[in-house]
Coordinates of C-alpha atoms in Angstrom, one line a residue:
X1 CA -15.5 -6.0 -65.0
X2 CA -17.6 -5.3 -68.2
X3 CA -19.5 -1.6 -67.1
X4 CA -23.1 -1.6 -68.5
X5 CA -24.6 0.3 -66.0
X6 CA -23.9 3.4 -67.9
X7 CA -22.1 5.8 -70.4
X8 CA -20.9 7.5 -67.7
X9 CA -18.4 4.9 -66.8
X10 CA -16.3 5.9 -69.8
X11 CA -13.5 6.8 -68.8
X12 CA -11.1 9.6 -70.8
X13 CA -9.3 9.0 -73.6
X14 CA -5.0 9.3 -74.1
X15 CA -6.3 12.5 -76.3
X16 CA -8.3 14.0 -74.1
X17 CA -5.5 13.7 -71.4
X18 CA -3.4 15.0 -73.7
X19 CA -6.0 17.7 -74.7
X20 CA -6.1 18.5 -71.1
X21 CA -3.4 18.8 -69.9
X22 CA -2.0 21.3 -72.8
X23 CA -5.3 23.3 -72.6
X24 CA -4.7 27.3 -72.7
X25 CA -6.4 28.2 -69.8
X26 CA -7.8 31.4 -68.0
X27 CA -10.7 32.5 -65.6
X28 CA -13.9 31.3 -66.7
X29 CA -16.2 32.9 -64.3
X30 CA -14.3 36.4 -65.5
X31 CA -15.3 35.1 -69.5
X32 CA -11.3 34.3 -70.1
X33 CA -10.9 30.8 -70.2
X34 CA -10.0 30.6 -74.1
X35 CA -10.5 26.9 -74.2
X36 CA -13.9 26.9 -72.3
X37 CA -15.0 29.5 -75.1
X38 CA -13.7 27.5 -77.9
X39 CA -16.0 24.9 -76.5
X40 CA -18.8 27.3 -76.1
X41 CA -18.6 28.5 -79.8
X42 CA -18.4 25.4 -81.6
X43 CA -21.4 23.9 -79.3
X44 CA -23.5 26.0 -80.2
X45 CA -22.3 26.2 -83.7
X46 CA -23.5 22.8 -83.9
X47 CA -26.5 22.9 -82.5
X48 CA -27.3 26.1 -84.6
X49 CA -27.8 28.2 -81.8
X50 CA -26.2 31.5 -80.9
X51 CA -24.9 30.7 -77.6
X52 CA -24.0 28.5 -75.0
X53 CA -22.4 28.0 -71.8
X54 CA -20.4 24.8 -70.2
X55 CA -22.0 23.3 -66.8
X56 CA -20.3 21.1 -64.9
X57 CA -23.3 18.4 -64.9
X58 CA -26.7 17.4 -67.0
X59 CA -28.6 18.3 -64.0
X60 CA -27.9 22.0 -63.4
X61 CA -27.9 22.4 -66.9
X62 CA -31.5 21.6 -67.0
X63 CA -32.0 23.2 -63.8
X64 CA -30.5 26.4 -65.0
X65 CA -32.7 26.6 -68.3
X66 CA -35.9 25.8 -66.4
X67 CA -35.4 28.5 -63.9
X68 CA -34.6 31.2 -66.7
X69 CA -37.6 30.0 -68.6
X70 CA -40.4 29.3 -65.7
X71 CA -41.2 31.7 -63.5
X72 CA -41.7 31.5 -59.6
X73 CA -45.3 29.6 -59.4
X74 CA -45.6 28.2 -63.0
X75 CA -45.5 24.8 -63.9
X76 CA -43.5 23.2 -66.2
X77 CA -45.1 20.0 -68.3
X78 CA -42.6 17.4 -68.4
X79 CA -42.8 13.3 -69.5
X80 CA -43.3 11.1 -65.9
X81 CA -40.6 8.9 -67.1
X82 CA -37.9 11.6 -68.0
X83 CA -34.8 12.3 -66.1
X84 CA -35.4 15.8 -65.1
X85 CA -38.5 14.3 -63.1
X86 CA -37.1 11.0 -61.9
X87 CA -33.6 11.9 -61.4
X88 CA -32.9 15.5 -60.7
X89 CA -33.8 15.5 -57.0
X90 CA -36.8 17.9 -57.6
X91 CA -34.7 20.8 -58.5
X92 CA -37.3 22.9 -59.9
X93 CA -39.5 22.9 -57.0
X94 CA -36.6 23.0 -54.8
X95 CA -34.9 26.1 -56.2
X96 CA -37.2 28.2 -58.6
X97 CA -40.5 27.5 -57.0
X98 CA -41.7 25.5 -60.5
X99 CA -44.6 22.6 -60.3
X100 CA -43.7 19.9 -61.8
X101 CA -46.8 18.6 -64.2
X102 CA -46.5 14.6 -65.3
X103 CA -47.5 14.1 -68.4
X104 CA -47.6 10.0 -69.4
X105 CA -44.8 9.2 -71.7
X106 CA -45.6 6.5 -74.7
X107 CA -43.5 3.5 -75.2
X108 CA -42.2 5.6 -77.8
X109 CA -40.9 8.3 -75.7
X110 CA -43.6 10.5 -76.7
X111 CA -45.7 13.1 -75.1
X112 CA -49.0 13.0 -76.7
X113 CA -50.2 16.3 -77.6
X114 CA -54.0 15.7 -76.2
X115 CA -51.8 15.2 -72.9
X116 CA -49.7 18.3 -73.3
X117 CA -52.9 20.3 -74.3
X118 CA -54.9 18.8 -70.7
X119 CA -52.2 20.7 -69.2
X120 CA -53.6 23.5 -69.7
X121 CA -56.4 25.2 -67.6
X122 CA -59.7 25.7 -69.5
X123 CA -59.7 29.2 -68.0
X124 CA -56.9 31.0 -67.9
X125 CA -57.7 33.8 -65.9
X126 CA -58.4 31.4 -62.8
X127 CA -55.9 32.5 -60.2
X128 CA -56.3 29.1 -58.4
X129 CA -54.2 27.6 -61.4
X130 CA -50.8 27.4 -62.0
X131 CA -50.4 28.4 -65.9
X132 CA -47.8 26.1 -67.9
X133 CA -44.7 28.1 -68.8
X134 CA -42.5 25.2 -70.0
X135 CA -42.7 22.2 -72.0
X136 CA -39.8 19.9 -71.6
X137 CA -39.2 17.1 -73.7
X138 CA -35.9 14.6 -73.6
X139 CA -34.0 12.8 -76.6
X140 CA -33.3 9.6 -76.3
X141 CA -35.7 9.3 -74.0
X142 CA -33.6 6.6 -71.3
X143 CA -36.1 4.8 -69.4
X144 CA -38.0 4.1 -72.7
X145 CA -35.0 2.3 -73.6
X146 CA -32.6 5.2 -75.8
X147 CA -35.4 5.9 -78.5
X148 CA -35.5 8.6 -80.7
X149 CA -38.3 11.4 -81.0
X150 CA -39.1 11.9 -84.3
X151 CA -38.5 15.2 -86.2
X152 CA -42.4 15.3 -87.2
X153 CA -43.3 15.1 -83.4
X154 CA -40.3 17.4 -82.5
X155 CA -41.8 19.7 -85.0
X156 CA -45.3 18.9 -83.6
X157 CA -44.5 19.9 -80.1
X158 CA -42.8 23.2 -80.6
X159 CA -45.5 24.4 -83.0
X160 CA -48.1 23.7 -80.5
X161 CA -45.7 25.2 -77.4
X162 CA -45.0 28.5 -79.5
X163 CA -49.2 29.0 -80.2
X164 CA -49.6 28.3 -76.4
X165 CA -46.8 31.0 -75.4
X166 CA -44.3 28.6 -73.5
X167 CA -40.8 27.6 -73.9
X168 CA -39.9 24.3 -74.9
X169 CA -36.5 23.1 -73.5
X170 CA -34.6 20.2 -75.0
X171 CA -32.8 17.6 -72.2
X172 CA -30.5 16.0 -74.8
X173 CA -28.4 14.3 -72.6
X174 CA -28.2 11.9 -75.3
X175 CA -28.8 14.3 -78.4
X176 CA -25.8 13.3 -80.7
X177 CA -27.1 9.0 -80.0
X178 CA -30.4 10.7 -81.6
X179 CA -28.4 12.9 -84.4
X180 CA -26.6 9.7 -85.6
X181 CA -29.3 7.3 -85.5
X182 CA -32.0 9.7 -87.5
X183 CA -28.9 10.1 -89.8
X184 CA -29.0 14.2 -89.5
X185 CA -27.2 16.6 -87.9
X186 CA -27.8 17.5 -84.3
X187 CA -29.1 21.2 -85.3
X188 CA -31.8 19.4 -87.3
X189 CA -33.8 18.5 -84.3
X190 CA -32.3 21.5 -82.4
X191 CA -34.1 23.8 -84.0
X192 CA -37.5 22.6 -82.7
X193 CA -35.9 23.3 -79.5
X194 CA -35.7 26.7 -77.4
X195 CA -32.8 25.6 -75.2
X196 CA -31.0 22.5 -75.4
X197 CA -28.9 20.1 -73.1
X198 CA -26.6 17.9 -74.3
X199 CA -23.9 16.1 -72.0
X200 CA -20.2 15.7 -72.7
X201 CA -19.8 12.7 -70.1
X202 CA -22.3 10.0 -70.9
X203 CA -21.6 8.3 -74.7
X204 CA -18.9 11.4 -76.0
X205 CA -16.9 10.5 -73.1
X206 CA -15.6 13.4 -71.8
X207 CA -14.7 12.6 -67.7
X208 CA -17.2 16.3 -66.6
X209 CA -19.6 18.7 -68.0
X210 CA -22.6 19.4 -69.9
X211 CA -23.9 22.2 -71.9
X212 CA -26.9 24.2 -72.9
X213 CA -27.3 26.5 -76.3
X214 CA -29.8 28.8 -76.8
X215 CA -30.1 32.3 -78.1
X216 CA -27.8 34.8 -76.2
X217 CA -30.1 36.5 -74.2
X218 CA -31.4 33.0 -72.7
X219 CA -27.5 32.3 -72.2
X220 CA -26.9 35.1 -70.3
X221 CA -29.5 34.8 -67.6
X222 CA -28.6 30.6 -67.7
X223 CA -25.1 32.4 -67.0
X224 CA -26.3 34.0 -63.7
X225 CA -28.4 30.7 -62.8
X226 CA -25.1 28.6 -63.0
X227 CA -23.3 31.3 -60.2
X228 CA -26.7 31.1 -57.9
X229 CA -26.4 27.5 -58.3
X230 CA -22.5 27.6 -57.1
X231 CA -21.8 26.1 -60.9
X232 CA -19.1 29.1 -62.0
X233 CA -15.8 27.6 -62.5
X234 CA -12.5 29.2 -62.7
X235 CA -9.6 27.6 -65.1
X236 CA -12.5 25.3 -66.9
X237 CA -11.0 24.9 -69.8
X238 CA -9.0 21.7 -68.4
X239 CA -12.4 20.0 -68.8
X240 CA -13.4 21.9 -72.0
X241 CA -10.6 20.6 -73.6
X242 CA -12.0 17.3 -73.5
X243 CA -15.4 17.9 -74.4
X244 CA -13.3 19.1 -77.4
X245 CA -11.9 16.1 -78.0
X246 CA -15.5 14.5 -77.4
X247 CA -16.9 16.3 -80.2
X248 CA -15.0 15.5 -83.2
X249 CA -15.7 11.8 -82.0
X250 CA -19.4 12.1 -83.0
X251 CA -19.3 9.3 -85.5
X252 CA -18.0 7.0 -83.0
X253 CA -21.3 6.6 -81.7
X254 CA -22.5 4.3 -84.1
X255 CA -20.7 2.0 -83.1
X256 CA -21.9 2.3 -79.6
X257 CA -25.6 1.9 -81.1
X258 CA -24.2 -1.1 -83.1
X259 CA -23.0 -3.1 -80.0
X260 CA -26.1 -2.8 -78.2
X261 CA -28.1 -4.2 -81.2
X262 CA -25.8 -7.1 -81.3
X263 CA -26.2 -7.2 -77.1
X264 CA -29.9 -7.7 -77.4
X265 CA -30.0 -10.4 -80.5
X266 CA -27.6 -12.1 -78.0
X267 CA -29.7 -11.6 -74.8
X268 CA -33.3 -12.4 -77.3
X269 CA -31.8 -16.0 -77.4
X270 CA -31.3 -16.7 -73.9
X271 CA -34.2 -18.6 -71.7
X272 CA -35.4 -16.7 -68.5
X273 CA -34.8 -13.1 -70.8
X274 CA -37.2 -11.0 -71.9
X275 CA -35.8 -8.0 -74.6
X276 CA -37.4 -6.8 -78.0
X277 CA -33.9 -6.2 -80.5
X278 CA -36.0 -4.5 -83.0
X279 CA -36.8 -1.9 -79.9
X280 CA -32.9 -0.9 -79.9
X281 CA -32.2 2.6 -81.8
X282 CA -29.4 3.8 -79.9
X283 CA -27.0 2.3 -77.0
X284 CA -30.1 1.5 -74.8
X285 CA -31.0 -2.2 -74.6
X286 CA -33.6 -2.8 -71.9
X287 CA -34.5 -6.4 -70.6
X288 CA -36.1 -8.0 -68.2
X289 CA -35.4 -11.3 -66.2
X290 CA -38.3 -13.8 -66.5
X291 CA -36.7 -17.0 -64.8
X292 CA -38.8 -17.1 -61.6
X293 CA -36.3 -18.6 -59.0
X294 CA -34.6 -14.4 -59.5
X295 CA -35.1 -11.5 -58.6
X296 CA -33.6 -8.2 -60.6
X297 CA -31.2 -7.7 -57.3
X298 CA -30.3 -11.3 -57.3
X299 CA -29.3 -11.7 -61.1
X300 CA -27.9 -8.4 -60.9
X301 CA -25.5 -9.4 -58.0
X302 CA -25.3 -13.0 -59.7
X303 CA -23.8 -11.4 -63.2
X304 CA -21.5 -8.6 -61.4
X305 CA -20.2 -12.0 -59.4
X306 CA -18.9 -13.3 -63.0
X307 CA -17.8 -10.1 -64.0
X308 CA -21.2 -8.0 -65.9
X309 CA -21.9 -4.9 -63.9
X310 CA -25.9 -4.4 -64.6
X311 CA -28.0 -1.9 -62.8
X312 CA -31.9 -2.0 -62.8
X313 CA -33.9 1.5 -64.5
X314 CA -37.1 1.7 -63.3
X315 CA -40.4 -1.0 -63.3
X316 CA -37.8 -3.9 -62.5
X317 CA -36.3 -3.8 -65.9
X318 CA -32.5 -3.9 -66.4
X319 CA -31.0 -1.4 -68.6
X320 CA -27.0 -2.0 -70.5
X321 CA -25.7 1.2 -71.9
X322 CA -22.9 0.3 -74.0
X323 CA -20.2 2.9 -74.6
X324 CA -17.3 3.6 -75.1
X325 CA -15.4 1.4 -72.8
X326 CA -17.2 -1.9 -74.3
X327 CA -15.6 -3.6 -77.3
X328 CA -17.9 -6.0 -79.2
X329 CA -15.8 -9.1 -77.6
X330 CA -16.8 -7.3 -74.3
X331 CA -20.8 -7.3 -76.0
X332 CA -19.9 -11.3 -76.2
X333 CA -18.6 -12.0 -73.3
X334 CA -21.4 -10.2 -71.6
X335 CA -24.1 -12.8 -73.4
X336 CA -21.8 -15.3 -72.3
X337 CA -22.5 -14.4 -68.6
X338 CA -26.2 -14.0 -68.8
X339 CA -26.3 -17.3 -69.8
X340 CA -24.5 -19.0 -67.6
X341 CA -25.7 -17.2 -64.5
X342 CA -29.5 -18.8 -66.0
X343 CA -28.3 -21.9 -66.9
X344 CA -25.6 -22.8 -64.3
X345 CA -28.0 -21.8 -61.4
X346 CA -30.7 -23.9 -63.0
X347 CA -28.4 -27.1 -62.3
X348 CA -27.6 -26.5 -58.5

């Protein structure tokens, strides 16, 4: 089966077994698990932080940073097609008593500022409104197909979330796809960033964990978050040790970013397919299926019949995530069954 439906299908590599099973280990929850410190140091080294702490998913590493940031009754303003609205099972709400507030995102993954600033009561002082405490802003942004935020917007948005007095917290799931695609190191876009997310198991590969970075005050209390939220491990460094490993793969991505350029071209040239190539910037590639006599469920069942496991993201488009798993004969042979599920059906 070729695994499209996402990066976090990769499975770990013979070094990070190796990595993991020699791992020093100790108590994490106590501060002594060497190797989950190592991790913790050169994380935040690279995102040019002072600290930060391992999580054992994306989710309650965003959860944890938005309930040190928000308080009990705030709201957070947050894009309507991000993750941490869509996909994080209302966390937020759920846990810290934080309204979510949809802001529109732009095909370009963008929050506009106008948006961002309607957010915002015209009176402050009114107790009927919740007052924004947190902007939240994700790159790539996934269901706009991987793209990257700019630095001048990233730049944009913290300036205008530091003259309005909130935080402005960074779900980089994907950050490193956004680092190597802009062609800059991942601090660079960082820095217009408060707190930041990035996740060790989607394109770095690593089989668990996430982690956030911020200054080490804001770790701290994400430190006390994590053990509310029944996220403090013990001998951690068995998955630290990969995320190791995952890290001084960065470059690899590019080649990630490269196969799901040539997955589009290939998919652009198929009848009953709708995809833009030129949209592609990272491992994204979102398409739709135009050929009236399927639905997305049918194609999708159709394709994972001949071997292409495809899952649909949101608005009935079909997302492919290419990774670490898929080789570029993989990327062919993927084409290959996309158009043969079109044309073969088209003969019955």
């Amino acid at each position: 089966m070729i695994e499209l439906r996402s990066d976090t299908f990769t499975l770990p590599t013979p070094a990070m077994m190796r990595a993991m099973n020699d791992a020093p280990l100790g108590d994490d929850v106590y501060g002594e698990d060497p190797t989950v410190r190592l991790l913790e140091e050169r994380s935040a080294d690279l995102l040019g932080k002072q600290a930060a702490c391992l999580m054992p998913s994306g989710t309650m590493a965003n959860l944890a940073s938005i309930l040190v940031h928000a308080p009990r009754g705030s709201k957070m303003l947050v894009g309507a097609e991000s993750d941490i609205y869509i996909y994080e099972a209302a966390g937020a709400t759920v846990c810290g008593g934080v309204m979510y507030e949809r802001i529109p995102n732009q095909p370009d993954g963008r929050l506009l500022l106008s948006d961002l600033r309607a957010g915002f009561p015209d009176d402050p002082e009114d107790e009927q409104f919740a007052l924004p405490s947190l902007v939240c802003l994700e790159n790539t942004q996934n269901r706009c197909g991987g793209v990257v935020l700019p630095q001048s917007y990233m730049k944009e948005v913290w300036e205008f979330a530091h003259e309005n007095d909130v935080a402005l917290h960074l779900d980089g799931a994907r950050l490193f796809n956004a680092a190597v695609a802009l062609g800059i190191p991942a601090a660079e876009i960082a820095q217009y960033a408060d707190s930041v997310q990035f996740c060790l198991s989607k394109g770095l590969g690593a089989p668990i964990g996430s982690m956030v970075a911020g200054s080490e005050d804001f770790i701290t209390e994400v430190r006390r978050a994590r053990k509310m939220l029944g996220g403090g491990m013990r001998q951690a460094g068995i998955i630290a040790a990969a995320g190791l490993v995952a890290l001084d793969g960065l470059d690899r991505l590019e080649e990630d970013h490269a196969h799901a350029r040539r997955l589009a071209e290939g998919l652009a040239g198929i009848d009953g397919i709708e995809t833009d190539p030129a949209a592609v910037q990272t491992n994204i590639v979102m398409f739709r299926v135009t050929d009236p006599r399927f639905t997305w469920q049918t194609f999708v069942e159709a394709a994972a019949y001949r071997g292409l496991s495809l899952a649909e993201l949101g608005h009935g488009r079909l997302r492919a995530v290419t990774h670490n798993g898929v080789s570029a004969a993989d990327i062919d042979k993927a084409v290959s069954i996309v158009r043969d599920v079109l044309t073969e059906d088209r003969t019955r």
